[in-house]
mmCIF file of C-alpha atoms in Angstrom:
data_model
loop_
_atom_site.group_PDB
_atom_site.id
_atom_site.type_symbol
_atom_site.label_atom_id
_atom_site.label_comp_id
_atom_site.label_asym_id
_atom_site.label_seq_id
_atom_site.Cartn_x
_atom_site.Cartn_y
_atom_site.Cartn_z
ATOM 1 C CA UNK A 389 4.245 -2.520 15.717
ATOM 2 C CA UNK A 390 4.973 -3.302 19.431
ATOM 3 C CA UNK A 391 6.904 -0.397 21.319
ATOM 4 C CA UNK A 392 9.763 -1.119 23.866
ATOM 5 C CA UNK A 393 9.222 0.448 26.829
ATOM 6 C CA UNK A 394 10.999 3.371 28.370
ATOM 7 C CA UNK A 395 13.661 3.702 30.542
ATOM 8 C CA UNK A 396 12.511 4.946 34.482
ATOM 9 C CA UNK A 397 14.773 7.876 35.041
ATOM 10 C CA UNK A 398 17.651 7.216 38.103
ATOM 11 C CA UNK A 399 17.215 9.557 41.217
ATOM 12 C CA UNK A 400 20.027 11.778 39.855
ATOM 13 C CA UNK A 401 18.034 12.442 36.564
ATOM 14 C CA UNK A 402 14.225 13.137 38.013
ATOM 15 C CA UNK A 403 14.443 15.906 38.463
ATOM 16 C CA UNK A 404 16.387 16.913 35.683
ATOM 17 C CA UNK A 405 14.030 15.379 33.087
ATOM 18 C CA UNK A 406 11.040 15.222 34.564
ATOM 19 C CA UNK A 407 9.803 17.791 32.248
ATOM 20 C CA UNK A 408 10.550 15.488 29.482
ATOM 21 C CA UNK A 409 9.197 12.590 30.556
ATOM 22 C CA UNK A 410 6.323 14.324 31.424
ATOM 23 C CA UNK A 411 5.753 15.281 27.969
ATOM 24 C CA UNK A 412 6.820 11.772 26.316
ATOM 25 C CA UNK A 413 4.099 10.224 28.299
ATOM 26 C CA UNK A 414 1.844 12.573 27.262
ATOM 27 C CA UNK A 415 2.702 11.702 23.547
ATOM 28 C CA UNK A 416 2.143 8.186 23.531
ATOM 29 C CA UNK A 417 -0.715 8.543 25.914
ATOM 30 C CA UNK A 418 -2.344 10.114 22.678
ATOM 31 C CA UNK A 419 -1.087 7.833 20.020
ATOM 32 C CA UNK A 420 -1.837 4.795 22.041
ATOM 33 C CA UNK A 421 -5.275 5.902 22.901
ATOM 34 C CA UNK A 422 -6.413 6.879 19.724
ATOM 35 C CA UNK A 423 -4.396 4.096 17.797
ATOM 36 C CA UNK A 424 -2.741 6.483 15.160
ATOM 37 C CA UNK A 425 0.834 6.626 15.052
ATOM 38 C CA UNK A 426 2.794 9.596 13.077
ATOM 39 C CA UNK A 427 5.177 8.125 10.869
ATOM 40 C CA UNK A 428 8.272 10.230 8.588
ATOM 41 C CA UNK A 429 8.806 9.530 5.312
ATOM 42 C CA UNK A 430 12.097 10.295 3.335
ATOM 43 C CA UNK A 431 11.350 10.380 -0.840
ATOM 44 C CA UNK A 432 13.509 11.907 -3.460
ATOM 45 C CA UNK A 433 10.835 14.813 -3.367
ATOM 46 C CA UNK A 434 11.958 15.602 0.471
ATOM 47 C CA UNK A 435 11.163 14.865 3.801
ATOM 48 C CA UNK A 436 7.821 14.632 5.533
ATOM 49 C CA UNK A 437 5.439 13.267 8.303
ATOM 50 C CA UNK A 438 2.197 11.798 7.823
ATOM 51 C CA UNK A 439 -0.440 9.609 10.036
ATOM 52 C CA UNK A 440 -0.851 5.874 10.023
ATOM 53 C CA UNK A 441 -3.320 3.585 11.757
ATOM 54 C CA UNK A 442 -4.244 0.045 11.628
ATOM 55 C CA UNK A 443 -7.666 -1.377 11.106
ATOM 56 C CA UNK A 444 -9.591 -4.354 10.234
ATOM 57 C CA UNK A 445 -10.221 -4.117 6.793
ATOM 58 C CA UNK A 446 -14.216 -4.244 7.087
ATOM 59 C CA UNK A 447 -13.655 -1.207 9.645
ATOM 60 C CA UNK A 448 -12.781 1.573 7.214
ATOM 61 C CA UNK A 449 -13.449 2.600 3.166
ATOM 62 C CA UNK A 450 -10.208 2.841 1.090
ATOM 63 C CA UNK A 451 -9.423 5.483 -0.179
ATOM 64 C CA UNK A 452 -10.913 6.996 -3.375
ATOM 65 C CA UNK A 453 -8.651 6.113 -6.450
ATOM 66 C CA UNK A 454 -9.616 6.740 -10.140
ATOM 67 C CA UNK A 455 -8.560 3.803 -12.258
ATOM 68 C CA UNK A 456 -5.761 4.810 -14.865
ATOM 69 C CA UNK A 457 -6.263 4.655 -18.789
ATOM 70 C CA UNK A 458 -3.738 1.689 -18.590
ATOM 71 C CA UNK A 459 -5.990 -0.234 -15.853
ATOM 72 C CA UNK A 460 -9.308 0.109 -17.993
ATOM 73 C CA UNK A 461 -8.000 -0.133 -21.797
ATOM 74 C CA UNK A 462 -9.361 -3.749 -21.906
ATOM 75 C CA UNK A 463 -12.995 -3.003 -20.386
ATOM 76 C CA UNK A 464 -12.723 0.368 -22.572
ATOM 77 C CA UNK A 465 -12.485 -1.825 -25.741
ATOM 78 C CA UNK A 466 -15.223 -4.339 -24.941
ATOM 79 C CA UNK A 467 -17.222 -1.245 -23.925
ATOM 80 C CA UNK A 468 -16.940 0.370 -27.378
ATOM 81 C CA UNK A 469 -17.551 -3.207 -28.766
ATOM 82 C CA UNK A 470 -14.741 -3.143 -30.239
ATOM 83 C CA UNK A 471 -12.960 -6.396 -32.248
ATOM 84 C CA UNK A 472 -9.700 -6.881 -33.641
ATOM 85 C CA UNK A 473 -10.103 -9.843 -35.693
ATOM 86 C CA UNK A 474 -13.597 -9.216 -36.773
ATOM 87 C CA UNK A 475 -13.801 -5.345 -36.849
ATOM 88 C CA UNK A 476 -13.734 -4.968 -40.908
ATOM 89 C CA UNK A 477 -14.740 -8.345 -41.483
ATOM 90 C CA UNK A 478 -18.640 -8.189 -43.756
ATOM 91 C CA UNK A 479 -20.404 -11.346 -42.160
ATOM 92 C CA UNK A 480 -22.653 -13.571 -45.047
ATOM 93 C CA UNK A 481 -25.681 -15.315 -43.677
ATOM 94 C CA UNK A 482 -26.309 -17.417 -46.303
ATOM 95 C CA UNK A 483 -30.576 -17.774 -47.673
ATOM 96 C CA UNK A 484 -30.468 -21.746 -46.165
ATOM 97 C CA UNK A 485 -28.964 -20.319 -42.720
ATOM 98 C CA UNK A 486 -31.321 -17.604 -42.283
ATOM 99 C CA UNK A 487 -34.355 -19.599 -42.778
ATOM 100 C CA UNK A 488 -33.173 -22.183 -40.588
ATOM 101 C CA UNK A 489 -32.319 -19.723 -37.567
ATOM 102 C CA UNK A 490 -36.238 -18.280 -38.323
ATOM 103 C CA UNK A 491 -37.702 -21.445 -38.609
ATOM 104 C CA UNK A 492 -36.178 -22.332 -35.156
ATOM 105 C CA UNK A 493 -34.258 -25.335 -37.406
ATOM 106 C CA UNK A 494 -31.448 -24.667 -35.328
ATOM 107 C CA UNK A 495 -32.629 -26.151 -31.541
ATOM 108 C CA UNK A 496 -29.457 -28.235 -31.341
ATOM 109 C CA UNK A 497 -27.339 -24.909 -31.097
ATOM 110 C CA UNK A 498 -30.053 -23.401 -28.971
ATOM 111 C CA UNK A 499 -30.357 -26.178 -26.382
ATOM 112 C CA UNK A 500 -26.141 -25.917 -25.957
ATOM 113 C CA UNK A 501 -26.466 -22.138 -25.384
ATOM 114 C CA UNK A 502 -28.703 -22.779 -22.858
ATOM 115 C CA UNK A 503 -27.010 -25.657 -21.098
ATOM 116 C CA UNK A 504 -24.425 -23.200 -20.949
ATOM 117 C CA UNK A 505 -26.116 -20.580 -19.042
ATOM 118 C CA UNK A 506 -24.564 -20.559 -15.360
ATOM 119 C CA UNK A 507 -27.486 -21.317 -12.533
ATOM 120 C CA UNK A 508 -28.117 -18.152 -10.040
ATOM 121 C CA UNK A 509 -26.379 -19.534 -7.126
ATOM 122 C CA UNK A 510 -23.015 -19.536 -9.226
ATOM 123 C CA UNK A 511 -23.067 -15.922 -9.036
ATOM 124 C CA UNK A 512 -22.728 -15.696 -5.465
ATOM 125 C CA UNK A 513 -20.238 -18.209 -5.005
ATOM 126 C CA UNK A 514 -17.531 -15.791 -4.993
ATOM 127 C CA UNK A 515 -14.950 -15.794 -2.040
ATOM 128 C CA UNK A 516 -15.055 -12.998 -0.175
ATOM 129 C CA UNK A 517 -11.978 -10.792 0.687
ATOM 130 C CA UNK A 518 -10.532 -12.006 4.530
ATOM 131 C CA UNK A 519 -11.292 -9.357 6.941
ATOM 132 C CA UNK A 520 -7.421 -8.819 8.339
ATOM 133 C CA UNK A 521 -5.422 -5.790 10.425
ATOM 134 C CA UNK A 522 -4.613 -3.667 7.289
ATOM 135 C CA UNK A 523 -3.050 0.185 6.887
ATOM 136 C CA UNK A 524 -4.865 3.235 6.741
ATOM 137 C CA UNK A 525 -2.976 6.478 5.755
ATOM 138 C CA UNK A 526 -3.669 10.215 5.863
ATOM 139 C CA UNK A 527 -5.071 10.350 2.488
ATOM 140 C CA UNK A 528 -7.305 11.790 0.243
ATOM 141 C CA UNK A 529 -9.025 11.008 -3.078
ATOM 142 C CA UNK A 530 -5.931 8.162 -4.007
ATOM 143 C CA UNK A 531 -3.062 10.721 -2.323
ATOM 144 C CA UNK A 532 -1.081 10.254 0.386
ATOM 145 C CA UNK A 533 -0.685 13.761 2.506
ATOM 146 C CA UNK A 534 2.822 14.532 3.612
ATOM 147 C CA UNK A 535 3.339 17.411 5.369
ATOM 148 C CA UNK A 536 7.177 19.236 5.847
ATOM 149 C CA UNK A 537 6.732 19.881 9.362
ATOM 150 C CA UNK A 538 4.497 18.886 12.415
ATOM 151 C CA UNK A 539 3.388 22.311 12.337
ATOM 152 C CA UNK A 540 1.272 22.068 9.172
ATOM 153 C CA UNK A 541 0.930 18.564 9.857
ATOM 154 C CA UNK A 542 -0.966 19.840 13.251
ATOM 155 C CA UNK A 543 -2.553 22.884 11.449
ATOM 156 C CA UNK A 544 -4.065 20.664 8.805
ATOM 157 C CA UNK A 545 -5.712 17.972 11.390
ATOM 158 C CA UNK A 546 -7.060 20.728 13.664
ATOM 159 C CA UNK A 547 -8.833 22.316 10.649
ATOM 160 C CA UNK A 548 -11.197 19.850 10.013
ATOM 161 C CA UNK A 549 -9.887 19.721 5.758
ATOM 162 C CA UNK A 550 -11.522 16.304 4.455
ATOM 163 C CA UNK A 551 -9.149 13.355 4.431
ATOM 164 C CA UNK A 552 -10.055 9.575 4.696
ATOM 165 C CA UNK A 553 -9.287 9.183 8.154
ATOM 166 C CA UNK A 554 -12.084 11.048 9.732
ATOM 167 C CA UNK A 555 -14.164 7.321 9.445
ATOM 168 C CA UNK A 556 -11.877 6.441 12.329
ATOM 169 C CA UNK A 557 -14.087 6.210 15.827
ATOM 170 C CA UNK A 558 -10.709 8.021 17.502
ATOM 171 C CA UNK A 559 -10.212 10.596 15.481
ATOM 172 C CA UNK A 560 -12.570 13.863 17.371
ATOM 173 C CA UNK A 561 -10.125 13.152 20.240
ATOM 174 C CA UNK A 562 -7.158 13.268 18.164
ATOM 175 C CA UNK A 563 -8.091 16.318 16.273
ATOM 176 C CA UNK A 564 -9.024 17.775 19.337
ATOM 177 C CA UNK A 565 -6.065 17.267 21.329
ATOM 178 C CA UNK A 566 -3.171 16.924 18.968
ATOM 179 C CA UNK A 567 -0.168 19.367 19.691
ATOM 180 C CA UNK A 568 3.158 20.227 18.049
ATOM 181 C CA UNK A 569 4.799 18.617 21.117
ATOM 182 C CA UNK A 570 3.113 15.313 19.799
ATOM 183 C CA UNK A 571 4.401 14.637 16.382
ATOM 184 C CA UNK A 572 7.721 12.698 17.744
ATOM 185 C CA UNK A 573 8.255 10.050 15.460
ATOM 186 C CA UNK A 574 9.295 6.579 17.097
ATOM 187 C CA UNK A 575 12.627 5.025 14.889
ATOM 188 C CA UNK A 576 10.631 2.205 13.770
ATOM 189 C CA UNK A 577 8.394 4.646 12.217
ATOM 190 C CA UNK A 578 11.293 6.297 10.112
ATOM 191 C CA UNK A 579 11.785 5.715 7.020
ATOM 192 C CA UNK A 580 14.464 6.663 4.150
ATOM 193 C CA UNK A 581 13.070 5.490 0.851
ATOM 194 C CA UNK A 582 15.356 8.214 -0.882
ATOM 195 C CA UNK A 583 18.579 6.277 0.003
ATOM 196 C CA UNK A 584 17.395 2.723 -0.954
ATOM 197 C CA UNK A 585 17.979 2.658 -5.057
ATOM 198 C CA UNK A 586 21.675 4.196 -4.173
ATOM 199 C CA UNK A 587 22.321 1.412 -1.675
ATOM 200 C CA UNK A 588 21.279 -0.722 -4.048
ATOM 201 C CA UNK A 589 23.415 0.657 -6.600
ATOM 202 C CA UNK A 590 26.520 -0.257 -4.529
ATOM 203 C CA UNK A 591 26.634 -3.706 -4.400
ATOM 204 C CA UNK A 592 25.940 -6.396 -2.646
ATOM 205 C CA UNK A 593 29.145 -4.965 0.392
ATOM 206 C CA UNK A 594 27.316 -2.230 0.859
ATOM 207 C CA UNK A 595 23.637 -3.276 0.970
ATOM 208 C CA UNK A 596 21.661 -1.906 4.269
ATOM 209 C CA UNK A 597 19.758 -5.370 5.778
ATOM 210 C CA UNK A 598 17.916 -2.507 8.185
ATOM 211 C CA UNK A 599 16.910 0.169 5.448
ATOM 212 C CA UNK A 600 15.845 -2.394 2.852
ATOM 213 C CA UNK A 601 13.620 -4.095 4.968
ATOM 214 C CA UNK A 602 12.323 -1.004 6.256
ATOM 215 C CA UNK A 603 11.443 0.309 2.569
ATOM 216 C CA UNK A 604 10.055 -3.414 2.237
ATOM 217 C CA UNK A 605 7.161 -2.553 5.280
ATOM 218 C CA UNK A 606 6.757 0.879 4.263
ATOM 219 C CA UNK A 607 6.269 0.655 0.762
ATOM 220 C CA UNK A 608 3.869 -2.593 0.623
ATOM 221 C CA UNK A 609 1.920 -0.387 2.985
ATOM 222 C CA UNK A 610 1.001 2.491 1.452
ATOM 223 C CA UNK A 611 0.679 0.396 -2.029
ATOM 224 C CA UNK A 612 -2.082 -1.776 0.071
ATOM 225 C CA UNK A 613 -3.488 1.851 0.922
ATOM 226 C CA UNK A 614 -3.221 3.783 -2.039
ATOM 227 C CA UNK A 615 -4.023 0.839 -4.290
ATOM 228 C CA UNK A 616 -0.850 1.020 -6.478
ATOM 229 C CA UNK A 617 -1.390 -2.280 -8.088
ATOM 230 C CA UNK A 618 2.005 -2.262 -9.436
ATOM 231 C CA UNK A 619 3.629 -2.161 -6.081
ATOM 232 C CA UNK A 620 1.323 -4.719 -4.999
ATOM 233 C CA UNK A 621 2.394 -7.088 -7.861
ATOM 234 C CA UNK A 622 6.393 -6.100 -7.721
ATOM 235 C CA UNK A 623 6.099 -7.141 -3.834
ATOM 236 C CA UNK A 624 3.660 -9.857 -3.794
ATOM 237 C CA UNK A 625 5.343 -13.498 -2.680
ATOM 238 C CA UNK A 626 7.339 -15.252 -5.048
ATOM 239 C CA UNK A 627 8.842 -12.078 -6.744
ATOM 240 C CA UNK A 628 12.187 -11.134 -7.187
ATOM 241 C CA UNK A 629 11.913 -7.794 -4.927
ATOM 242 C CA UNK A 630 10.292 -10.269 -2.395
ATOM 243 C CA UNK A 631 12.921 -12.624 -2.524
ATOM 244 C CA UNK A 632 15.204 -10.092 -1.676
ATOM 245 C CA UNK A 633 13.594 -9.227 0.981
ATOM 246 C CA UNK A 634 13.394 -12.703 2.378
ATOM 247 C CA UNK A 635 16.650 -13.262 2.456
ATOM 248 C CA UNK A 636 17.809 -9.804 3.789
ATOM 249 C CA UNK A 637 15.729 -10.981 6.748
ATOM 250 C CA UNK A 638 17.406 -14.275 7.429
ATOM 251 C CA UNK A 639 20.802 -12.412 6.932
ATOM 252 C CA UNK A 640 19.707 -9.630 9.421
ATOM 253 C CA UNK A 641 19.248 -12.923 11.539
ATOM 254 C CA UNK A 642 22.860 -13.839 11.535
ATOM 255 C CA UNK A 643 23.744 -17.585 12.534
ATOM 256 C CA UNK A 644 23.222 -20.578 10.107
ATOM 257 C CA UNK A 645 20.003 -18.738 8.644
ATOM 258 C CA UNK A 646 21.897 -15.411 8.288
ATOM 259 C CA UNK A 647 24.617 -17.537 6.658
ATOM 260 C CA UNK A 648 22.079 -18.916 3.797
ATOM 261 C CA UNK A 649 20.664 -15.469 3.775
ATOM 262 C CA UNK A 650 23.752 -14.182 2.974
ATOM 263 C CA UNK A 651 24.403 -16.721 -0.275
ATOM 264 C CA UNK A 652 20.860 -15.947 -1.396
ATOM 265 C CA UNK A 653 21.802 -12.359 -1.468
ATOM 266 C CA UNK A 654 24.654 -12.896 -3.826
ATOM 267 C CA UNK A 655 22.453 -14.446 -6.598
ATOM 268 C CA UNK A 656 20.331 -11.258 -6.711
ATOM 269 C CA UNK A 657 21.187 -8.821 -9.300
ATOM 270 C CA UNK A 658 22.272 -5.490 -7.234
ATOM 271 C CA UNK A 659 21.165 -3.932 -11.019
ATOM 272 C CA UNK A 660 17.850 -5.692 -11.359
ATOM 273 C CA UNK A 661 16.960 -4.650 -7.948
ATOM 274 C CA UNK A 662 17.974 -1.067 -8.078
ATOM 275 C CA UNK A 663 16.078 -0.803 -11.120
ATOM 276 C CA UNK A 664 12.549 -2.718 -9.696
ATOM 277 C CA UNK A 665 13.001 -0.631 -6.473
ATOM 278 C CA UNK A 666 13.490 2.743 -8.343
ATOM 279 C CA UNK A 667 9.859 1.779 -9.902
ATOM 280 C CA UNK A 668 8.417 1.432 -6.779
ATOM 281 C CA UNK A 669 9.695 4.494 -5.658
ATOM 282 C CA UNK A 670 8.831 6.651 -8.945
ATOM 283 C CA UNK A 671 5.241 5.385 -8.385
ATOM 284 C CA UNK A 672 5.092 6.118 -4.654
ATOM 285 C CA UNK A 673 5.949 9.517 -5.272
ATOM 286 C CA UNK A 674 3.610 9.601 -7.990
ATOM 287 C CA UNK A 675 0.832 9.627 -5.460
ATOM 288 C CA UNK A 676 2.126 11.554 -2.813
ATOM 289 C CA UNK A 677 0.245 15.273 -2.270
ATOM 290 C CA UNK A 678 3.309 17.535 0.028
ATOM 291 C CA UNK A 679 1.455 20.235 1.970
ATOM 292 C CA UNK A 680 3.447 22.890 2.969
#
């Protein structure tokens, strides 16, 4: 995300502040150097900061994730061999059938199978993920780390702990120089995913354009990250949580388009969407490690 650049202090403040601009230069000196930005993250377990840096996705690994019971039920059951139609079922080979399939009788049947057999090349015709600018979080083994305060945040990167973003060719000089003072998070790097289902709630009067959209960035993030396919699916284009969020972006807009945004809005359950975003948020959570 593109910052806006700061204000030049007037004469009468220099002197005045000069400590303090001193000391925000310093801060995104770092970030911008090492391309890692600290971001805050408000969830209905509490408030904390973690680290966030964008890549290329051929640059890094993911993060480790073990796949859930509910992802690998299917490959489970064809790994056990397992059959619901034919599991008690006795199969009869009948005394003409068997001699045929010995006597090779059966080449019509054996000459489809192999027609059937996909050449080599087919297995490499796969299309390959695009390489694209994609998150990276402070994580480890599928969690996210979230720490209550820079402090431990500070602490935990100057210890040299394992976490995923030690691939990164920036991160020595990060670990290395990383202070307290540091850990100032930008507003655009804020978010408040605690207050989003209650906004919801409220109705369509009351809904926040700015702190939906937010949770919008924020959450499809860290599901890209963490691989929650879930929140992947709930978010991808052409759902209903994505159609909210559409059209909460042409009403932020204002004008004609913020006008159509606006009637949009009013055709989306406030219900529905409290409910889809309270999944989203339940499952964040779910995967979020707080370090004291």
């Amino acid at each position: 995300m593109a910052r806006q650049p700061s204000e030049q202090p007037t004469d009468a403040d220099e002197v005045s502040s000069s400590d303090v601009s001193s000391a925000d230069g310093a801060d995104r000196a770092l970030w911008e150097q090492t391309r890692v930005t600290p971001v805050e993250i408000a969830l209905p377990g509490g408030v904390g900061f973690t680290l966030r840096a964008y890549r290329m996705s051929d640059q890094l690994a993911g993060t480790e994730v073990a796949e859930s019971d509910e992802d690998d039920v299917f490959d489970a059951r064809a790994r056990a061999g397992l059959d619901d139609d034919e599991d008690d079922e006795e199969v009869v080979i009948l005394d003409e059938e068997y001699k045929a399939l010995v006597e090779g009788k059966d080449s019509d049947a054996d000459e489809a199978a192999e027609g059937d057999e996909p050449a080599e090349e087919e297995f490499h015709d796969e299309e390959k993920e695009p390489v694209e600018e994609v998150p990276f979080f402070l994580t480890h083994k599928g969690k996210l780390l979230v720490f209550k305060s820079p402090e431990s945040l500070v602490s935990f990167v100057r210890s040299g702990a394992p976490h995923d973003l030690t691939q990164l060719d920036t991160w020595p000089t990060l670990a290395e120089r990383i202070t307290v003072e540091d850990v100032v998070v930008d507003d655009e790097d804020s978010y408040e995913l605690d207050l989003v289902v209650e906004n919801l709630r409220g109705g369509h009067d009351t809904w926040d354009n700015q702190l939906l959209i937010e949770a919008g960035e924020i959450a499809r993030d860290l599901a890209y990250a963490l691989r929650i396919k879930a929140v992947v699916a709930a978010l991808s284009p052409g759902t209903p949580l994505d159609d909210l969020d559409e059209s909460l972006r042409s009403a932020a807009k204002g004008g004609l388009g913020g006008f159509r945004g606006r009637r949009r809005l009013r055709k989306i359950g406030a219900q529905q969407a409290s409910i889809g975003w309270r999944t989203i948020i339940g499952k964040i959570s779910a995967s979020v490690d707080w370090r004291d």
